[in-house]
């Protein structure tokens, strides 16, 4: 802790309680204006507390009005930017550059920074952005405001600030409850279910945490240590499965990756998480040679339906061919894969390795993926190359098996599928 922070804390504890909790009933916009212009640290923190407290009590319509004020009342001044740019064009100096930088940054960015100066504010601001994302659909001005949150969060949640923490059955109950609540891929139904995922010697779980939110995981990954690459989530999570000793495993399977904070959407942690976990596991268990996922294909059924294919009538071989074709050829308008999980892993430098029918027979797995799952392979020597090719030309790295299945899927799509309709 810096000396100034220490002195501020001592001052607050001794003096601030006498007046800091006194309610300020002025309009929220007036408090915002005062906070942006505040020169005293203690008075600024008091204003920040009151703004955050007042915001938390707003209903959705009032929150939308608050965001509207930030979007329109605290936006960039076009005339100030034009004036600063003209000055900068005349001569690039420290002063002209500073004036230009100040002009192009909207006051609402400074507001967000100043709100973040009080304890627990980071978590509250993440929640505020979650509200903004929910309330801004179809509203250009509010979506522009979100770019300011996203710009600041990208710095605040930079990989250098994140802490990789192993999660096990001995971790604090408060953190374990969050793992149950945030699991987004394969629901954890009970404490016993969680225990089966964390306690065995051939299971691992890791989470990224931020010092400003020490009890809130940002993202976590569940890992199974196995012999060979699995093709079924039922087998991987079976109660009666046979455990193996970690030093006998040759494969690390990332079978569930869950983003925990909706207010951090678009701030990427997964790439760093997977690479860090793979590196740490390699040091702990040198016999590990293969790093793969066992992933759902959440867009598959929707795509099959859009193509008029009755997947319920398709056999497993046909489903594998269609899944491979979907992963290799179904694209958005921007050229990226239609499937969100595919975009994530391919963007991280993985390759499409194998597909398995009948791999997830849960209600969710059948509804979204027709029971099909995919292994994305992380070849640590090729992830950078794969990532660069995907980023520059949307080239999808895939095994020869997947390429063959995709080609067969083309034939199935054009020849066999009318019989399935």
Short mmCIF file of C-alpha atoms in Angstrom, two decimals, residues 94-283:
data_model
loop_
_atom_site.label_atom_id
_atom_site.label_comp_id
_atom_site.label_asym_id
_atom_site.label_seq_id
_atom_site.Cartn_x
_atom_site.Cartn_y
_atom_site.Cartn_z
CA UNK A 94 3.79 17.56 -25.67
CA UNK A 95 1.21 20.27 -25.02
CA UNK A 96 -0.68 19.82 -28.31
CA UNK A 97 -0.71 16.06 -27.93
CA UNK A 98 -1.96 16.30 -24.35
CA UNK A 99 -4.76 18.63 -25.42
CA UNK A 100 -5.76 16.31 -28.23
CA UNK A 101 -5.78 13.25 -25.96
CA UNK A 102 -7.90 15.06 -23.38
CA UNK A 103 -10.35 16.20 -26.07
CA UNK A 104 -10.92 12.75 -27.57
CA UNK A 105 -11.56 11.10 -24.20
CA UNK A 106 -15.19 11.54 -23.13
CA UNK A 107 -15.81 12.73 -19.54
CA UNK A 108 -17.68 9.50 -18.80
CA UNK A 109 -14.40 7.59 -18.91
CA UNK A 110 -13.04 9.78 -16.12
CA UNK A 111 -16.29 9.24 -14.23
CA UNK A 112 -15.88 5.45 -14.41
CA UNK A 113 -12.29 5.76 -13.19
CA UNK A 114 -13.32 7.94 -10.26
CA UNK A 115 -16.15 5.63 -9.32
CA UNK A 116 -13.57 2.85 -9.12
CA UNK A 117 -11.60 4.50 -6.33
CA UNK A 118 -13.70 3.08 -3.48
CA UNK A 119 -13.61 -0.48 -2.08
CA UNK A 120 -15.65 -3.05 -4.00
CA UNK A 121 -16.32 -0.55 -6.78
CA UNK A 122 -14.77 -2.77 -9.46
CA UNK A 123 -17.32 -5.50 -8.81
CA UNK A 124 -20.14 -2.94 -8.81
CA UNK A 125 -18.94 -1.44 -12.10
CA UNK A 126 -18.83 -4.90 -13.68
CA UNK A 127 -22.44 -5.27 -12.57
CA UNK A 128 -23.23 -1.84 -14.02
CA UNK A 129 -21.86 -2.91 -17.40
CA UNK A 130 -23.94 -6.08 -17.20
CA UNK A 131 -27.00 -3.84 -16.85
CA UNK A 132 -25.81 -1.68 -19.74
CA UNK A 133 -25.37 -4.68 -22.04
CA UNK A 134 -28.83 -5.89 -21.14
CA UNK A 135 -30.51 -2.50 -21.60
CA UNK A 136 -28.63 -1.22 -24.66
CA UNK A 137 -29.83 -3.66 -27.32
CA UNK A 138 -30.72 -1.72 -30.46
CA UNK A 139 -29.56 1.61 -28.98
CA UNK A 140 -26.52 3.03 -30.77
CA UNK A 141 -25.76 5.69 -28.18
CA UNK A 142 -25.78 3.25 -25.28
CA UNK A 143 -23.70 0.78 -27.25
CA UNK A 144 -21.17 3.54 -27.86
CA UNK A 145 -21.11 4.14 -24.10
CA UNK A 146 -20.31 0.45 -23.64
CA UNK A 147 -17.12 0.93 -25.65
CA UNK A 148 -15.85 3.18 -22.85
CA UNK A 149 -16.53 0.50 -20.23
CA UNK A 150 -14.92 -2.10 -22.46
CA UNK A 151 -11.87 0.09 -23.09
CA UNK A 152 -11.25 0.60 -19.38
CA UNK A 153 -12.02 -3.00 -18.41
CA UNK A 154 -9.55 -4.29 -21.01
CA UNK A 155 -6.83 -2.47 -19.05
CA UNK A 156 -8.12 -3.21 -15.55
CA UNK A 157 -8.48 -6.92 -16.31
CA UNK A 158 -5.26 -7.25 -18.25
CA UNK A 159 -3.65 -10.69 -17.92
CA UNK A 160 -0.87 -9.18 -15.80
CA UNK A 161 -3.38 -8.41 -13.03
CA UNK A 162 -5.05 -11.83 -13.02
CA UNK A 163 -4.21 -14.57 -10.53
CA UNK A 164 -4.48 -18.23 -11.54
CA UNK A 165 -5.82 -20.14 -8.57
CA UNK A 166 -6.31 -23.92 -8.24
CA UNK A 167 -9.79 -24.80 -6.97
CA UNK A 168 -10.20 -28.01 -5.00
CA UNK A 169 -12.54 -29.59 -2.48
CA UNK A 170 -10.70 -27.79 0.34
CA UNK A 171 -11.26 -24.33 -1.18
CA UNK A 172 -13.51 -21.90 0.75
CA UNK A 173 -17.20 -22.78 0.60
CA UNK A 174 -18.02 -19.30 -0.70
CA UNK A 175 -15.82 -19.90 -3.74
CA UNK A 176 -17.16 -23.42 -4.29
CA UNK A 177 -20.70 -22.05 -4.29
CA UNK A 178 -19.68 -19.70 -7.10
CA UNK A 179 -18.33 -22.63 -9.13
CA UNK A 180 -21.68 -24.40 -8.81
CA UNK A 181 -23.60 -21.23 -9.72
CA UNK A 182 -21.43 -20.21 -12.67
CA UNK A 183 -20.96 -23.63 -14.30
CA UNK A 184 -22.30 -22.97 -17.78
CA UNK A 185 -21.50 -26.13 -19.74
CA UNK A 186 -22.37 -29.17 -17.64
CA UNK A 187 -24.61 -28.27 -14.72
CA UNK A 188 -23.43 -29.21 -11.24
CA UNK A 189 -26.53 -30.64 -9.56
CA UNK A 190 -25.32 -30.98 -5.97
CA UNK A 191 -22.40 -30.72 -3.59
CA UNK A 192 -21.78 -34.43 -4.21
CA UNK A 193 -21.60 -33.74 -7.94
CA UNK A 194 -19.12 -30.92 -7.31
CA UNK A 195 -17.06 -33.18 -5.05
CA UNK A 196 -16.76 -35.77 -7.84
CA UNK A 197 -15.30 -33.09 -10.07
CA UNK A 198 -12.84 -31.62 -7.58
CA UNK A 199 -11.71 -34.25 -5.06
CA UNK A 200 -10.38 -37.17 -7.19
CA UNK A 201 -6.63 -37.16 -7.85
CA UNK A 202 -7.21 -37.23 -11.62
CA UNK A 203 -9.30 -34.04 -11.63
CA UNK A 204 -8.24 -30.40 -11.61
CA UNK A 205 -9.99 -27.03 -11.62
CA UNK A 206 -8.41 -23.61 -12.12
CA UNK A 207 -9.86 -20.11 -12.01
CA UNK A 208 -8.68 -16.62 -12.87
CA UNK A 209 -9.34 -14.10 -10.11
CA UNK A 210 -8.67 -10.37 -9.89
CA UNK A 211 -7.25 -8.71 -6.75
CA UNK A 212 -10.14 -6.23 -6.72
CA UNK A 213 -12.66 -9.12 -6.82
CA UNK A 214 -10.88 -11.83 -4.80
CA UNK A 215 -13.98 -13.94 -4.14
CA UNK A 216 -15.42 -13.72 -7.66
CA UNK A 217 -13.98 -16.08 -10.31
CA UNK A 218 -13.79 -14.45 -13.73
CA UNK A 219 -13.48 -17.70 -15.65
CA UNK A 220 -12.73 -21.27 -14.64
CA UNK A 221 -11.82 -24.49 -16.36
CA UNK A 222 -12.45 -28.07 -15.24
CA UNK A 223 -9.81 -30.59 -16.28
CA UNK A 224 -9.80 -34.39 -16.41
CA UNK A 225 -6.52 -36.32 -16.53
CA UNK A 226 -7.00 -39.38 -18.74
CA UNK A 227 -5.33 -42.04 -20.80
CA UNK A 228 -6.21 -41.20 -24.38
CA UNK A 229 -8.75 -38.74 -25.74
CA UNK A 230 -12.30 -39.28 -24.44
CA UNK A 231 -15.37 -39.18 -26.65
CA UNK A 232 -18.19 -39.03 -24.10
CA UNK A 233 -18.99 -36.64 -21.28
CA UNK A 234 -21.08 -39.36 -19.63
CA UNK A 235 -18.03 -41.57 -19.32
CA UNK A 236 -15.84 -38.72 -18.18
CA UNK A 237 -18.20 -37.75 -15.34
CA UNK A 238 -19.54 -41.20 -14.44
CA UNK A 239 -19.82 -41.88 -10.70
CA UNK A 240 -18.43 -45.38 -11.05
CA UNK A 241 -15.55 -44.54 -13.35
CA UNK A 242 -12.10 -45.90 -12.55
CA UNK A 243 -9.72 -43.23 -11.31
CA UNK A 244 -6.12 -43.15 -12.48
CA UNK A 245 -3.02 -41.84 -10.80
CA UNK A 246 -2.01 -38.46 -12.23
CA UNK A 247 1.45 -39.70 -13.26
CA UNK A 248 -0.22 -42.38 -15.42
CA UNK A 249 -2.17 -39.84 -17.47
CA UNK A 250 -1.05 -38.81 -20.94
CA UNK A 251 -3.91 -36.41 -21.74
CA UNK A 252 -5.39 -33.32 -20.10
CA UNK A 253 -9.01 -32.76 -21.11
CA UNK A 254 -10.55 -29.29 -20.72
CA UNK A 255 -14.16 -30.43 -20.50
CA UNK A 256 -15.82 -27.29 -19.14
CA UNK A 257 -14.82 -23.64 -19.51
CA UNK A 258 -17.21 -21.15 -17.92
CA UNK A 259 -17.13 -17.36 -18.09
CA UNK A 260 -18.54 -16.10 -14.81
CA UNK A 261 -19.12 -12.36 -15.20
CA UNK A 262 -21.65 -11.20 -17.79
CA UNK A 263 -20.36 -7.66 -17.26
CA UNK A 264 -16.97 -8.72 -18.66
CA UNK A 265 -18.34 -10.00 -21.96
CA UNK A 266 -15.86 -9.38 -24.75
CA UNK A 267 -12.89 -9.21 -22.37
CA UNK A 268 -10.94 -12.33 -23.30
CA UNK A 269 -9.50 -14.54 -20.57
CA UNK A 270 -9.87 -18.00 -22.08
CA UNK A 271 -6.78 -17.95 -24.27
CA UNK A 272 -4.51 -17.03 -21.38
CA UNK A 273 -6.27 -19.43 -19.02
CA UNK A 274 -5.88 -22.50 -21.23
CA UNK A 275 -2.24 -21.77 -22.08
CA UNK A 276 -1.35 -21.09 -18.44
CA UNK A 277 -3.11 -24.22 -17.19
CA UNK A 278 -1.45 -26.33 -19.89
CA UNK A 279 1.96 -24.91 -18.98
CA UNK A 280 1.42 -25.50 -15.25
CA UNK A 281 0.17 -29.06 -15.78
CA UNK A 282 3.15 -29.81 -18.05
CA UNK A 283 5.51 -28.81 -15.25
#
